[in-house]
Amino acid sequence: MAAPQSRAAGGQWHKHLLLSPPLAFFAAFALFPLGFTIYVSLSNWSITGEHRFIGFGNYATILASDTFRQSFLNTVVFAVVTVLLQYVLGLTLALLVYRSTRGQSALRLLLLVPMMFTPVVVGFVWKTLFDPSYGPISWLFDRVGLPQVPWFSEQLPAMAAIVIADVWQWTPFMFLILFAALRSLPTAPLEAAMVDGASGRRLLFDHMLPMLLPASMTAILLRSIEAFKLFDVVYLMTGGGPGVKTSTVTLSAYFTGLRSGDLGTAAAMTTMLLIVVLIATMVLLRLLFWAGRRRSRADDAAALQVERDDVPDPTEAVDAPVTTEVR
Amino acid sequence: METLTVTGVTKTFGGPRPAVDELSFTLGGGEFGVVVGPSGAGKTTLLNMIAGLVPPDTGEITLDGASLAGTAPERRDIAMVFENYALYPHLSVRRNLEFPLRAPVRRGTLSRSQITDRVTQVAETLRIPHLLDRLPSQLSGGQRQRVSLGRALVRRPRLLLLDEPITHLDAKLRHEMRTELKRIQRELGVTTLYATPDQSDALALADLVVVLDAGRAWQVGTAADVYERPANVTVARTLGDPRINLLPGRRDAAGVTVLGQRVDADHGPAGPVTVGVRPGDVELSTEPLAGAAAGRVLLAQTLGYQDVVYVDVEGATVRATVPAGIVARPGDPAWVRLPAARLHVFEAASGQALRHREVV
């Protein structure tokens, strides 16, 4: 197994040559920006272009900054809350559509519509909907006798509004992946479970959800990576306000780098975010592999086991006598 | 010891013909029933209707005298073994076996230790105690089949449905499992309905055989009934290996003409008939024989204990089984005689039996 690989690496240099154009693109558009950002984060680079290497000074600054800490906390809260809500809602919708007998294709298409909007439109629409003076939601609250909510002037309502907009836009993504996974579940074990006495809730929790685990982990992983980079909806709806109460790391980096011109500090912020996303992704990937590996390791073991089982046992050369009467 | 009755059951899935058409039979308590038929005959649909996974369009299914209509699958107390085993992939063998006992329907009827006892007991009956902590993906086909059977037997169901449980096993294992199934069914005395495309399963296992093809039951009876006295051509064709010879013939007041020979087998109004004769009943000779039709050997296959010789007689192919070792090479001349007493005669148009082989 190892021999052909090492030969390929040592002798067949032209393979590397053929691979070099995509690798060059990767280096130019992924590795260089990453390296450059990290370098900038270690300098006092300002928008005027003057810079000097200052080590971890920017990191010390942002870790001591209340604004950054607030933005960082908000980012984590947004990511956790939106992804969880999207998962629960997406799963519920997927199950409902899966069980509906009519109009499935129409429902499927309708449910995907929010995902097709650009985030700018989503942010603007929801900002209008939540507007305290002329938004329909405030009007509705008024009509049914609920107290007026200061949607954009207090932290919790503002965060809730952002969460609602993001959940509205991205639940369809969860729905899509989970619905496809549901459709591809093997039906036989579910039928077997029904015959064995499971129904409704038990069928769902004992059988369908465990079988959906790999798809669930994948969907959550993809959404989490995106959720940590939340920017456009927040930018449009609250601009991070009131104050910096709903700011996120990306928003904070934007204001610091492109508005205030402090590129070094902004780069440090995005690098911090990158590290956090990396760690979160690694944890989720580990969970995903763990879910899948239980199965694949089992398959390897089974292959070995089958071979061992097939070795004829000389003591069983003579057929065992049949135990009871057989026709 | 529950009796299963199926009365006039029909199910259409929107195809040109019903998947199951006006099916009726009664399976006595503790009996082993076999539904035999080719794929697409409606076997799985029938089993699914009995299990409650598919509602019948018309007709009634009763178990122990009570109609099953309107009873959800989980409340029928019927166990089913699926063609592809349908084990729960995310649960260990032990949890798979425990599942039916822990299901909400039976909650509280068994204590934890009783469940453990039952699982141990069924695992021992099926010789799988060493597999209890594995996942289904760690098992070979034969082992999965046993677990699947164990899951069906662990709760001592009122009725056991087996949907082609051993079709996907290799030949040796299939024979072993067939014997095992019979033994276990006898031991437990559970009423069992077994669907299979393999006619030898039917003949080896069944107290009652239902020959199903294109959704219709062509004959219901004991293994001897359907093998010795097939009610029609379909049944004759389904049972027996190698297959029965079905040859065109004519009948008149004097007897039957088949392969250009007159055979004093059956009398009746003149008309075309289909003559059926089992390959084992065909007399084959490499020498000219009185009353025999001359033909040429097409092919000879050996089965070890006997050979199957295919002979071309006037354009018709006749299968004959002969003791192994009789040399027949393709192209050799051969003579074929059909003994009058061994012929089945069917009406050509309807395929209905007019006369059966005499049993010696």
Coordinates of N, CA and C in Angstrom, one line a residue, chain A residues 214-315:
Chain A
P214 N -26.1 11.5 10.8 CA -25.0 12.0 9.9 C -25.5 13.3 9.1
A215 N -26.7 13.2 8.6 CA -27.2 14.4 7.8 C -27.4 15.6 8.8
S216 N -27.9 15.3 10.0 CA -28.1 16.4 10.9 C -26.7 17.1 11.2
M217 N -25.7 16.3 11.5 CA -24.4 16.8 11.8 C -23.9 17.7 10.7
T218 N -24.0 17.2 9.5 CA -23.5 17.9 8.3 C -24.2 19.2 8.2
A219 N -25.5 19.2 8.3 CA -26.3 20.5 8.1 C -25.9 21.5 9.2
I220 N -25.8 21.0 10.5 CA -25.4 21.9 11.6 C -24.0 22.5 11.4
L221 N -23.1 21.6 10.9 CA -21.7 22.1 10.6 C -21.7 23.2 9.6
L222 N -22.4 23.0 8.5 CA -22.4 24.0 7.4 C -23.0 25.3 7.9
R223 N -24.1 25.2 8.6 CA -24.8 26.4 9.1 C -24.0 27.1 10.1
S224 N -23.3 26.3 11.0 CA -22.5 27.0 12.1 C -21.4 27.8 11.5
I225 N -20.7 27.2 10.5 CA -19.6 28.0 9.9 C -20.1 29.3 9.3
E226 N -21.3 29.3 8.7 CA -21.9 30.5 8.1 C -22.3 31.4 9.2
A227 N -22.9 30.8 10.3 CA -23.5 31.7 11.3 C -22.4 32.5 12.1
F228 N -21.2 32.0 12.2 CA -20.2 32.7 12.9 C -19.8 34.0 12.1
K229 N -20.1 33.9 10.8 CA -19.7 35.1 9.9 C -20.8 36.0 9.7
L230 N -21.9 35.9 10.5 CA -23.1 36.8 10.4 C -22.7 38.2 10.2
F231 N -23.2 38.9 9.2 CA -22.8 40.3 9.0 C -24.0 41.1 8.4
D232 N -24.4 40.7 7.2 CA -25.3 41.6 6.4 C -26.6 41.9 7.1
V233 N -27.3 40.9 7.6 CA -28.5 41.1 8.3 C -28.4 42.1 9.5
V234 N -27.3 41.9 10.2 CA -27.1 42.8 11.4 C -26.8 44.2 10.9
Y235 N -25.9 44.3 9.9 CA -25.5 45.6 9.4 C -26.7 46.4 9.0
L236 N -27.7 45.7 8.3 CA -28.8 46.4 7.7 C -29.9 46.7 8.8
M237 N -30.1 45.7 9.7 CA -31.2 45.9 10.6 C -30.9 46.8 11.8
T238 N -29.7 46.6 12.4 CA -29.4 47.4 13.6 C -28.1 48.2 13.5
G239 N -27.3 47.8 12.5 CA -26.0 48.4 12.4 C -25.2 48.1 13.7
G240 N -25.5 47.1 14.4 CA -24.8 46.7 15.6 C -25.4 47.4 16.8
G241 N -26.4 48.3 16.6 CA -26.9 49.0 17.7 C -28.0 48.4 18.5
P242 N -28.6 48.9 19.5 CA -28.2 50.2 20.1 C -26.7 50.1 20.6
G243 N -25.9 51.1 20.3 CA -24.5 51.2 20.7 C -23.8 50.0 20.0
V244 N -23.2 49.2 20.7 CA -22.6 48.0 20.1 C -23.3 46.7 20.6
K245 N -24.5 46.9 21.1 CA -25.2 45.8 21.9 C -25.5 44.6 21.0
T246 N -25.7 44.8 19.6 CA -26.0 43.7 18.8 C -24.8 43.5 17.7
S247 N -23.7 44.1 18.0 CA -22.6 44.0 17.1 C -22.0 42.5 17.0
T248 N -21.5 42.2 15.9 CA -20.8 40.9 15.8 C -19.3 41.1 15.5
V249 N -18.5 40.0 15.5 CA -17.1 40.2 15.2 C -16.9 40.8 13.8
T250 N -17.6 40.3 12.9 CA -17.4 40.7 11.5 C -17.8 42.2 11.4
L251 N -18.9 42.6 12.1 CA -19.3 44.0 12.0 C -18.3 44.9 12.7
S252 N -17.8 44.4 13.8 CA -16.8 45.1 14.6 C -15.5 45.3 13.7
A253 N -15.1 44.2 13.0 CA -13.9 44.3 12.2 C -14.1 45.3 11.1
Y254 N -15.3 45.3 10.5 CA -15.7 46.2 9.4 C -15.5 47.7 9.9
F255 N -16.1 48.0 11.0 CA -16.1 49.3 11.5 C -14.7 49.8 11.9
T256 N -14.0 48.8 12.5 CA -12.6 49.2 12.9 C -11.7 49.4 11.7
G257 N -11.8 48.4 10.8 CA -10.8 48.4 9.7 C -11.2 49.4 8.6
L258 N -12.4 49.4 8.1 CA -12.8 50.2 7.0 C -13.3 51.5 7.3
R259 N -13.9 51.7 8.5 CA -14.4 53.0 8.9 C -13.4 53.8 9.7
S260 N -12.7 53.1 10.6 CA -11.8 53.8 11.4 C -10.4 53.7 10.9
G261 N -10.2 52.8 9.9 CA -8.9 52.7 9.2 C -7.8 52.0 10.0
D262 N -8.2 51.3 11.0 CA -7.2 50.5 11.8 C -7.2 49.1 11.3
L263 N -6.5 48.9 10.2 CA -6.5 47.5 9.6 C -5.9 46.5 10.5
G264 N -4.8 46.8 11.2 CA -4.2 45.8 12.1 C -5.1 45.2 13.1
T265 N -5.9 46.1 13.8 CA -6.8 45.6 14.8 C -7.9 44.8 14.2
A266 N -8.4 45.3 13.0 CA -9.5 44.6 12.3 C -9.0 43.2 11.9
A267 N -7.8 43.1 11.4 CA -7.2 41.8 11.1 C -7.1 40.9 12.3
A268 N -6.7 41.4 13.4 CA -6.6 40.6 14.6 C -8.0 40.1 15.0
M269 N -9.0 40.9 14.8 CA -10.4 40.5 15.1 C -10.8 39.3 14.2
T270 N -10.6 39.4 12.9 CA -11.0 38.3 12.0 C -10.1 37.1 12.3
T271 N -8.9 37.3 12.7 CA -8.1 36.1 12.9 C -8.6 35.4 14.2
M272 N -9.0 36.2 15.2 CA -9.6 35.6 16.4 C -10.8 34.7 16.0
L273 N -11.7 35.3 15.1 CA -12.9 34.7 14.7 C -12.5 33.4 13.9
L274 N -11.5 33.5 13.1 CA -11.1 32.3 12.3 C -10.7 31.1 13.3
I275 N -9.9 31.5 14.3 CA -9.5 30.5 15.3 C -10.7 29.8 15.9
V276 N -11.7 30.7 16.3 CA -12.9 30.1 17.0 C -13.7 29.2 16.0
V277 N -13.8 29.7 14.8 CA -14.6 28.9 13.8 C -13.9 27.6 13.6
L278 N -12.5 27.6 13.5 CA -11.7 26.4 13.3 C -12.0 25.4 14.4
I279 N -11.9 25.9 15.7 CA -12.1 25.0 16.8 C -13.5 24.4 16.8
A280 N -14.5 25.3 16.5 CA -15.9 24.8 16.5 C -16.1 23.7 15.4
T281 N -15.5 24.0 14.2 CA -15.6 23.1 13.1 C -14.9 21.8 13.4
M282 N -13.8 21.9 14.1 CA -13.1 20.6 14.4 C -13.9 19.8 15.4
V283 N -14.5 20.4 16.4 CA -15.3 19.7 17.3 C -16.5 19.0 16.6
L284 N -17.2 19.8 15.7 CA -18.3 19.2 15.0 C -17.9 18.1 14.1
L285 N -16.8 18.3 13.4 CA -16.3 17.3 12.5 C -16.0 16.0 13.2
R286 N -15.4 16.2 14.4 CA -15.0 15.0 15.2 C -16.3 14.3 15.6
L287 N -17.3 15.0 15.9 CA -18.6 14.4 16.2 C -19.2 13.7 15.0
L288 N -19.1 14.3 13.9 CA -19.6 13.7 12.6 C -18.8 12.4 12.3
F289 N -17.5 12.5 12.4 CA -16.7 11.3 12.1 C -17.0 10.2 13.1
W290 N -17.2 10.6 14.4 CA -17.5 9.6 15.4 C -18.8 8.9 15.1
A291 N -19.8 9.7 14.6 CA -21.1 9.1 14.2 C -20.9 8.1 13.0
G292 N -20.1 8.5 12.1 CA -19.9 7.7 10.9 C -18.9 6.5 11.2
R293 N -17.9 6.8 12.0 CA -16.9 5.8 12.2 C -17.4 4.5 12.9
R294 N -18.4 4.8 13.8 CA -19.0 3.6 14.5 C -19.4 2.6 13.5
R295 N -19.9 3.1 12.4 CA -20.4 2.2 11.3 C -19.3 1.6 10.5
S296 N -18.3 2.5 10.1 CA -17.3 2.0 9.1 C -16.3 1.1 9.8
R297 N -16.0 1.4 11.1 CA -15.1 0.5 11.8 C -15.7 -0.8 12.0
A298 N -17.1 -0.8 12.2 CA -17.8 -2.0 12.4 C -17.8 -2.8 11.1
D299 N -17.8 -2.1 10.0 CA -17.8 -2.9 8.7 C -16.4 -3.6 8.5
D300 N -15.3 -2.9 8.9 CA -14.0 -3.6 8.8 C -14.0 -4.8 9.7
A301 N -14.5 -4.6 10.9 CA -14.5 -5.8 11.8 C -15.3 -6.9 11.3
A302 N -16.5 -6.5 10.6 CA -17.3 -7.5 10.1 C -16.7 -8.3 9.0
A303 N -15.9 -7.6 8.2 CA -15.2 -8.3 7.1 C -14.2 -9.3 7.6
L304 N -13.5 -8.9 8.7 CA -12.5 -9.9 9.3 C -13.3 -11.0 9.9
Q305 N -14.4 -10.7 10.6 CA -15.2 -11.7 11.3 C -15.7 -12.7 10.3
V306 N -16.2 -12.2 9.2 CA -16.8 -13.2 8.2 C -15.8 -14.1 7.7
E307 N -14.6 -13.6 7.4 CA -13.5 -14.5 7.0 C -13.3 -15.6 8.0
R308 N -13.2 -15.2 9.3 CA -12.9 -16.1 10.3 C -14.0 -17.2 10.4
D309 N -15.2 -16.7 10.3 CA -16.4 -17.6 10.4 C -16.3 -18.6 9.3
D310 N -15.8 -18.3 8.1 CA -15.9 -19.2 7.0 C -14.8 -20.3 7.0
V311 N -13.9 -20.2 7.9 CA -12.9 -21.2 8.0 C -13.6 -22.5 8.5
P312 N -13.5 -23.6 7.7 CA -14.3 -24.8 8.1 C -13.6 -25.3 9.4
D313 N -14.5 -25.7 10.3 CA -14.1 -26.3 11.5 C -14.0 -27.9 11.3
P314 N -12.8 -28.5 11.4 CA -12.8 -29.9 11.1 C -13.6 -30.8 12.0
T315 N -13.9 -30.3 13.2 CA -14.7 -31.1 14.1 C -16.2 -31.1 13.7

